[in-house]
Coordinates of C-alpha atoms in Angstrom, one line a residue:
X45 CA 82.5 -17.1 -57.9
X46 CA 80.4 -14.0 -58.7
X47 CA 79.9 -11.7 -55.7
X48 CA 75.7 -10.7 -55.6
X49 CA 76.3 -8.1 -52.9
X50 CA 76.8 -5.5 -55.3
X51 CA 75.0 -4.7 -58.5
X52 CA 76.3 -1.8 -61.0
X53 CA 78.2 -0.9 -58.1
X54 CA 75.3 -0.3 -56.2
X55 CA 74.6 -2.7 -53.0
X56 CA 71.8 -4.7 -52.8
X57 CA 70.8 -3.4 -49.8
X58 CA 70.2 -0.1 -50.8
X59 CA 68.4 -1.4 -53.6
X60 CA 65.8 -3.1 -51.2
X61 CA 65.5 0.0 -49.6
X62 CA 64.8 1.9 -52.8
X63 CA 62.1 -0.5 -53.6
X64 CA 60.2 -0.4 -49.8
X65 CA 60.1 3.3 -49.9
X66 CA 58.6 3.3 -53.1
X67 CA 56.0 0.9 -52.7
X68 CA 55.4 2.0 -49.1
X69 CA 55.1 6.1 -50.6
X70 CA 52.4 4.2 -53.2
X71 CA 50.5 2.8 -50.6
X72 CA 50.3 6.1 -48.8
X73 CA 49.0 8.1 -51.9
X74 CA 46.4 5.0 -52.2
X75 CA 45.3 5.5 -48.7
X76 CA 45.5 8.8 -48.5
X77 CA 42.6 8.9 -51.6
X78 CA 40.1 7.1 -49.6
X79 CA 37.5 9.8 -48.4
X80 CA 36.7 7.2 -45.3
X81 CA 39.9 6.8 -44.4
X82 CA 40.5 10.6 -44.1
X83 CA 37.1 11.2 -42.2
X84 CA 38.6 8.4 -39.7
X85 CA 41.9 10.5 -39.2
X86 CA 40.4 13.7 -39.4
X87 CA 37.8 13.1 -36.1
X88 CA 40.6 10.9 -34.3
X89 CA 42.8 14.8 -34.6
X90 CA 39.7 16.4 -33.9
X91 CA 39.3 14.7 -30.6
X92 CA 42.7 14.6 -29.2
X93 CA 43.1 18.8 -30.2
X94 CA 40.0 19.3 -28.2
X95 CA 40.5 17.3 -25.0
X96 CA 40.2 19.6 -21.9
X97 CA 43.7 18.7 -20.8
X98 CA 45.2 19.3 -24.3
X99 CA 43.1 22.7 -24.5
X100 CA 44.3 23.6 -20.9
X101 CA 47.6 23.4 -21.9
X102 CA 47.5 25.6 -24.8
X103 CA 46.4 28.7 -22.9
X104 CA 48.4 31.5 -22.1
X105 CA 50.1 31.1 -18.7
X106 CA 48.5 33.7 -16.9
X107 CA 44.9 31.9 -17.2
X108 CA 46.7 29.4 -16.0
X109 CA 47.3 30.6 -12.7
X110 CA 43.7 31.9 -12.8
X111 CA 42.7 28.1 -13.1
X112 CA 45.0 27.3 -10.3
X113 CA 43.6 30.1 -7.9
X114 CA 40.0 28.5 -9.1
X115 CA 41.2 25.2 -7.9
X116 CA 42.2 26.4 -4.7
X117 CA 38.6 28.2 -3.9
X118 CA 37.5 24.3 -5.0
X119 CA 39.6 22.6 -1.9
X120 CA 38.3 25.3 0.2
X121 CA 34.0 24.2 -1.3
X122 CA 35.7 20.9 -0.4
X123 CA 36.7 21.8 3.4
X124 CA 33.1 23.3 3.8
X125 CA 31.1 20.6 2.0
X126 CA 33.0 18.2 4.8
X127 CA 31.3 20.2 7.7
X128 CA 27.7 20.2 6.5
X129 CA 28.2 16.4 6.6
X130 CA 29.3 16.6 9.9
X131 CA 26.4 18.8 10.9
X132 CA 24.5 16.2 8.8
X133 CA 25.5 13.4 10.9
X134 CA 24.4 15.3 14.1
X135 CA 21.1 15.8 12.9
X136 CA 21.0 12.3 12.0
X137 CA 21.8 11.8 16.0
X138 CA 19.4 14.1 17.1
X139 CA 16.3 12.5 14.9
X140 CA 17.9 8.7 16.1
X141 CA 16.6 9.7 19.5
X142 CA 12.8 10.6 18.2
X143 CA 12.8 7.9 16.1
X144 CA 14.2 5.3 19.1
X145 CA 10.8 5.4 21.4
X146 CA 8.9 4.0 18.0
X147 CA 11.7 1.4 17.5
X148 CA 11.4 0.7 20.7
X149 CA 7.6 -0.2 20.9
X150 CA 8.2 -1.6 17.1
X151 CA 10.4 -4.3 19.7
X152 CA 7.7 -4.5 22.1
X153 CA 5.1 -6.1 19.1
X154 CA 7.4 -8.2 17.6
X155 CA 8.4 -9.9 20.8
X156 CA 5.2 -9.9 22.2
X157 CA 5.8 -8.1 25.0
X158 CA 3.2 -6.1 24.3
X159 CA 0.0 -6.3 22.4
X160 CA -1.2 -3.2 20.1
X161 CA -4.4 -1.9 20.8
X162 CA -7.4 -1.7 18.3
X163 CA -6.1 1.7 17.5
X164 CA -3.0 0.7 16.8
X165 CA -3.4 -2.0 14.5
X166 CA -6.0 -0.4 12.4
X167 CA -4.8 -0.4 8.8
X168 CA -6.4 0.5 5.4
X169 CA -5.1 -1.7 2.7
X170 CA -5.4 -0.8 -0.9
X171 CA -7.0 -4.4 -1.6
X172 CA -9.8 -4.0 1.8
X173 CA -12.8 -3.9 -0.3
X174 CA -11.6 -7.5 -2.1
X175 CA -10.7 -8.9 0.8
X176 CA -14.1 -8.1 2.8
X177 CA -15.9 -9.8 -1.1
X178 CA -14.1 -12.7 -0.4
X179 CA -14.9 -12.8 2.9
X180 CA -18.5 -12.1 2.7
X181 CA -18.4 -15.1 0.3
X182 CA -17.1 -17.0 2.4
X183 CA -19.6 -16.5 5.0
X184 CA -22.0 -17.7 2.8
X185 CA -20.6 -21.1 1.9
X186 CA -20.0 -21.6 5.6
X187 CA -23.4 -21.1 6.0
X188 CA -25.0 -22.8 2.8
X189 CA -22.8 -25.9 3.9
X190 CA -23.5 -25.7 7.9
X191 CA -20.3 -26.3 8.7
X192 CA -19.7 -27.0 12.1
X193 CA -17.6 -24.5 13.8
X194 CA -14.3 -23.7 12.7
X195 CA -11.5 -24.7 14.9
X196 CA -10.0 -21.9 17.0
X197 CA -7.0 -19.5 15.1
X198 CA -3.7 -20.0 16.1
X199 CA -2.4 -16.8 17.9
X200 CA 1.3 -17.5 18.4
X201 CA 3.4 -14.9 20.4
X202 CA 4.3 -11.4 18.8
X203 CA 5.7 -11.8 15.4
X204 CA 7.4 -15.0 14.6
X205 CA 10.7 -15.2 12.8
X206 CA 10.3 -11.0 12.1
X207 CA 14.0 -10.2 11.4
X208 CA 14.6 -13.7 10.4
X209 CA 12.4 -13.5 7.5
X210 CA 14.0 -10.1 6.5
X211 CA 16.9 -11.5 6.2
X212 CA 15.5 -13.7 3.9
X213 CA 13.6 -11.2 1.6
X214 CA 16.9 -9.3 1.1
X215 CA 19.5 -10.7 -1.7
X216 CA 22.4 -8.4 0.3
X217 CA 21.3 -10.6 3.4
X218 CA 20.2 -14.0 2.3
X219 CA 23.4 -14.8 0.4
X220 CA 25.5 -14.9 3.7
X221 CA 23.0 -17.0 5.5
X222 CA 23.7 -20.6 5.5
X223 CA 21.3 -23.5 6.6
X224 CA 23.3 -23.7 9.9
X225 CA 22.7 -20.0 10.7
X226 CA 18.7 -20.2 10.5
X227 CA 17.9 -20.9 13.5
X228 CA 20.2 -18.8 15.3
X229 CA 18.6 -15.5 13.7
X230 CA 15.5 -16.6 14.6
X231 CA 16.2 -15.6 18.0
X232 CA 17.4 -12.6 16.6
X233 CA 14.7 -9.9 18.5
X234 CA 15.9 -6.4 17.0
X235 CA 19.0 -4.3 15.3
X236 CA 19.5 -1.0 16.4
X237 CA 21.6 2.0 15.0
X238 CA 23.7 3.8 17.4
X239 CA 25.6 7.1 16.1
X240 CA 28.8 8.3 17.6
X241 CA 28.7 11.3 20.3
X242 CA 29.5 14.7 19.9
X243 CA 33.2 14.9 19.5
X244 CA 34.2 11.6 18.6
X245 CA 35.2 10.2 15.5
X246 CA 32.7 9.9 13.0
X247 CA 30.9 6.4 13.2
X248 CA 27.9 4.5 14.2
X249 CA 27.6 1.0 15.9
X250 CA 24.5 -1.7 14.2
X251 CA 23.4 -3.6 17.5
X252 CA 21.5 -7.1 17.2
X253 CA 20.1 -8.0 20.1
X254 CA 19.2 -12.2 20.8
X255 CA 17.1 -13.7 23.2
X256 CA 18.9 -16.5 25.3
X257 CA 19.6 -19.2 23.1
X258 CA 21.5 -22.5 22.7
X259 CA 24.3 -20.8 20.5
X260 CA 26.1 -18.2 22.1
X261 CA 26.1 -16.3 25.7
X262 CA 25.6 -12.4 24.2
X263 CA 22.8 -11.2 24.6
X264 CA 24.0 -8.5 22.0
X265 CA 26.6 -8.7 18.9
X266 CA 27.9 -5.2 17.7
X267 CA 29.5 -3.7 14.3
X268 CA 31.0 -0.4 14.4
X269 CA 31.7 1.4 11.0
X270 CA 34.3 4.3 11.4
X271 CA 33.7 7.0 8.9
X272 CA 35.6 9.7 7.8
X273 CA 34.2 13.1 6.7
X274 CA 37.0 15.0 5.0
X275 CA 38.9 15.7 1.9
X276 CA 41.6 13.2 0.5
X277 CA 44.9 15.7 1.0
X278 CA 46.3 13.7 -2.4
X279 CA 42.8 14.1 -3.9
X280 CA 41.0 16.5 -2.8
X281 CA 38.6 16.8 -5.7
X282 CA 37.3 13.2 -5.5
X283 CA 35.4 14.0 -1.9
X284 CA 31.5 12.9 -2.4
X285 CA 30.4 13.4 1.4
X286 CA 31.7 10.7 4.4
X287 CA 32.7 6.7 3.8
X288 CA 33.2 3.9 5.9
X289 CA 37.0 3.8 6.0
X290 CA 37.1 1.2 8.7
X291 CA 35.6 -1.0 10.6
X292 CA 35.4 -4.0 14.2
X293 CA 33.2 -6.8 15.0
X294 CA 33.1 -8.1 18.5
X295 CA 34.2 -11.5 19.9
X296 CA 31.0 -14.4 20.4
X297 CA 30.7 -16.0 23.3
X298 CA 30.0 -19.3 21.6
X299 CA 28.9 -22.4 23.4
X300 CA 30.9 -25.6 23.3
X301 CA 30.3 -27.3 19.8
X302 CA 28.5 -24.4 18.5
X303 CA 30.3 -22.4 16.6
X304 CA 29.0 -22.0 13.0
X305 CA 31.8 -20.1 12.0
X306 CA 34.0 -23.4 11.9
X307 CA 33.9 -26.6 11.4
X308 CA 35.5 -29.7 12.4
X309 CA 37.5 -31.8 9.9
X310 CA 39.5 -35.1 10.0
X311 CA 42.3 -35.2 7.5
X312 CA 43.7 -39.3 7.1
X313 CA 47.8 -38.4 6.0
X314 CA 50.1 -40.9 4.8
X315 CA 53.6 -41.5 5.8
X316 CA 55.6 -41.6 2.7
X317 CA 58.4 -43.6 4.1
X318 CA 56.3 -46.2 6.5
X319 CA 52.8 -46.0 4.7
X320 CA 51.3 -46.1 8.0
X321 CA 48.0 -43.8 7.9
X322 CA 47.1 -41.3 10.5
X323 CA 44.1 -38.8 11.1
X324 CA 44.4 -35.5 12.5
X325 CA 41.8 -33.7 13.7
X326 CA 41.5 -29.6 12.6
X327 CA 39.3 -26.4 12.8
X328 CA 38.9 -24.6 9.8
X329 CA 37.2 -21.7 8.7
X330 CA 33.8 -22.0 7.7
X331 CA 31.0 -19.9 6.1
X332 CA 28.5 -18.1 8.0
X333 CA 27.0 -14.9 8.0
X334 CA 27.8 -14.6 11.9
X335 CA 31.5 -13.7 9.9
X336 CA 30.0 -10.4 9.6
X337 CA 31.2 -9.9 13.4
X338 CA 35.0 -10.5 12.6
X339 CA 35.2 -8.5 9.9
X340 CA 38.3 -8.2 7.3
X341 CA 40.4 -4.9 8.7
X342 CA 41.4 -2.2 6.0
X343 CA 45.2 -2.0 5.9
X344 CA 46.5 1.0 8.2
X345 CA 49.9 0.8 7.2
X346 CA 49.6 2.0 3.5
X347 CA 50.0 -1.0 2.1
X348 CA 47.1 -1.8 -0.4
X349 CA 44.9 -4.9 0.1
X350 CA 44.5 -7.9 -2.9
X351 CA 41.9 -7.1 -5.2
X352 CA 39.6 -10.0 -3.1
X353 CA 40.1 -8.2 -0.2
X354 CA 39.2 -5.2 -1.1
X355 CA 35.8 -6.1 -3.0
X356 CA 35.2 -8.2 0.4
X357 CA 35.7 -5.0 1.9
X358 CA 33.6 -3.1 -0.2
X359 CA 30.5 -5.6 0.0
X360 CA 31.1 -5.0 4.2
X361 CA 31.0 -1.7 3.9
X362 CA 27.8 -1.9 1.6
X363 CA 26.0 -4.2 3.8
X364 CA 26.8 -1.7 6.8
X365 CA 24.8 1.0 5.0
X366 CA 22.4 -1.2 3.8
X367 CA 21.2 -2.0 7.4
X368 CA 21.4 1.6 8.8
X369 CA 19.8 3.3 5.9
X370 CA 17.2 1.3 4.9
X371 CA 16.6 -2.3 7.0
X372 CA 16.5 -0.6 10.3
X373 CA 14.4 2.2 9.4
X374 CA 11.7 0.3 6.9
X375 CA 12.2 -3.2 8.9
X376 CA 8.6 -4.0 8.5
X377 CA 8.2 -3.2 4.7
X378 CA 11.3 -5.2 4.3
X379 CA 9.1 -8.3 6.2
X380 CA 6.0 -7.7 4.2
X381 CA 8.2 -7.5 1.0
X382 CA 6.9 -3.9 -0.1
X383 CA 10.5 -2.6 -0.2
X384 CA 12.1 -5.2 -1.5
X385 CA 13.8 -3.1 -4.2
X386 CA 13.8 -4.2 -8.1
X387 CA 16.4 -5.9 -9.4
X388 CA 17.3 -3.1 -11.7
X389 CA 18.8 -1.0 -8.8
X390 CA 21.6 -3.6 -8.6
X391 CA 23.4 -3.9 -11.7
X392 CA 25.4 -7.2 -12.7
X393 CA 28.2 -7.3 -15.4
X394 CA 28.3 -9.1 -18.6
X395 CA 27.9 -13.3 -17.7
X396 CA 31.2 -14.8 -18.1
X397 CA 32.6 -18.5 -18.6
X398 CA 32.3 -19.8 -14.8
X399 CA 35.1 -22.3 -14.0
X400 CA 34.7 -24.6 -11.0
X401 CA 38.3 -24.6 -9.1
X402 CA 39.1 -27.7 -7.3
X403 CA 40.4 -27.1 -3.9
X404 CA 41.2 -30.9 -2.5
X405 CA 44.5 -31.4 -1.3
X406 CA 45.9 -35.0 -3.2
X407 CA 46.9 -38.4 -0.9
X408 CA 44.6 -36.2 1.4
X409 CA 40.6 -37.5 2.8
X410 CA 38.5 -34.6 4.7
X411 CA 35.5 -35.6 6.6
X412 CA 33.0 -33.2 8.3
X413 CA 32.7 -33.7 11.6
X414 CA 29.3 -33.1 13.8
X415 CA 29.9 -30.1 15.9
X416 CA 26.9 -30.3 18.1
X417 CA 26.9 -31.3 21.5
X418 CA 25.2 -30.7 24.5
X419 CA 25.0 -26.9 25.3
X420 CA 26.9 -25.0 28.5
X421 CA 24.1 -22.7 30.2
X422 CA 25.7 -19.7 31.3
X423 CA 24.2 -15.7 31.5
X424 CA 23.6 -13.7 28.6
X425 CA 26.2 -10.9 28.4
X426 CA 26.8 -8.1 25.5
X427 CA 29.4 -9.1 23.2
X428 CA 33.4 -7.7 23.6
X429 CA 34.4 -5.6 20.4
X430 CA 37.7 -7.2 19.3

């Protein structure tokens, strides 16, 4: 039988070989024709030669120790930049304490504790002159139709539902409050801002102080944010001024069978062997934006969090900011709606495929349980910060 390894005394194999390189050299030349296709390579050399880290590293070494003594001046801009935000914060201390009498009679309004005088509630809107057209108007029809008199104007207490109905202007706010929650934060009487003292850490404390209620005993619930005002060592370069780093809720006093942060479940379980059915009763973890006072902890221990974790940490830290820089401060243009920002300031990604994800365990029945009952009295006392 004929052996086809070999042909002429050539192998095969290096026949094959012969063959790839020659077509493979023809395709080149072919390629190497089209004008497009040597624009394309052309601007993809162009851009990698002139990269700054490519062009760094062709200079000679002596500007590159230039560069490195340039960088060091940088950690040293860094270092400073760090203690104007420190000064910063102080100021923001200082001006916390002018600001606090208004805040304070801001309170006194919205309670009712206090009624503004004529002075006081004097304002000039941009829409006056329609306003006193249509009421001029009607005057008239009241008149032309001799009405008898209208019935007397309900003049409830201070401002009804004030911080309540913030939270339900703002996006951040509204999508932690559940149905449950509603009317616990309409006992919800003021938030204050509290900055750290002279000395200590960087931080400030968000305060929200309830009326006496069926809910809870605290008469206040805090949130402290712990800062940090200095360079990364590792990354120096990436400082942008101070950042929540951390941050502790406080513990709620709840009353029995009100606690909206859990709820109540029966789970019926099957015996595999026997078949016999039994129900267990649990407490599970529920959503409510009173969550916001046992917040999730950043790792300490330089271990990095989930990727969940860390964007619930993120949105924490966000919301923190949001209420000292902008709901405390503006709270009443925030009830009136007048800076409710657009919804171009907060940018969504692309929309994506949504997937519902069932979570039911199988052989497994959960029923909510009612969690009301009747309510303990007891005195109103600030909350404990866990």
């Amino acid at each position: 039988m004929a052996d086809n390894s070999f042909s002429d005394g050539v192998p095969s194999d290096s026949l094959e070989a012969a063959k790839n390189t020659s077509t493979s050299e023809k395709l080149t030349d072919q390629v190497m024709q089209n004008p497009q296709v040597l624009a394309a390579l052309q601007e993809r050399l162009d851009s990698v030669s002139h990269t700054p880290s490519s062009y760094i590293e062709t200079l000679p070494k002596a500007v590159k120790r230039r560069i490195n003594a340039l960088k060091q001046l940088q950690v040293k801009c860094a270092h400073i930049e760090a203690k104007f935000y420190e000064e910063v914060h102080g100021l923001e201390r200082k001006y916390a304490a002018l600001y606090q009498p208004l805040f304070d009679k801001r309170r006194e309004f919205v309670t009712g504790d206090v009624e503004p005088t004529d002075a006081e509630s004097e304002w000039h809107s941009e829409n006056e002159e329609e306003d006193k057209l249509a009421g001029d108007m009607k005057n008239k029809v009241v008149i032309a139709e001799k009405e008898a008199a209208p019935a007397e104007e309900p003049n409830p207490k201070g401002i009804p539902g004030f911080w309540f109905t913030i939270f339900r202007n703002v996006d951040m706010l509204s999508e932690l409050v559940q149905e449950y929650d509603e009317p616990i934060l309409k006992h919800l009487q003021d938030i204050k801002v509290r900055f750290s003292e002279p000395g200590q850490p960087m931080s400030f404390v968000l305060e929200f102080h309830f009326e006496p209620n069926d809910y809870f005993t605290n008469s206040v619930l805090t949130k402290t944010y712990k800062m940090k005002s200095e360079p990364d060592k590792a990354d120096p370069f990436s400082f942008e001024g101070p950042e929540i780093v951390d941050c502790d809720g406080c513990t709620i006093d709840w009353k029995k069978g009100k606690n909206v942060t859990v709820k109540t479940i029966k789970k019926k379980q099957k015996h595999k062997g026997r078949g016999t059915v039994r129900t267990i009763i649990k407490q599970v973890p529920n959503d409510s934006f009173f969550n916001f006072f046992n917040p999730l902890k950043a790792s300490g221990d330089g271990e990095s969090l989930d990727e969940d974790s860390e964007f619930t940490l993120a949105s924490d830290f966000e919301i923190g900011h949001f209420f000292r820089e902008r709901i405390v401060p503006r709270a009443v243009l925030y009830f009136t709606g007048e800076a409710i920002e657009d919804d171009d300031n907060f940018e969504e990604g692309e929309e994506g495929e949504e997937e519902e994800l069932e979570g039911d365990e199988e052989g497994e029945e959960e029923d909510d349980v009612d969690v009301n009952s009747k309510k303990e009295p007891s005195q109103p006392s600030e909350c404990k910060q866990q």
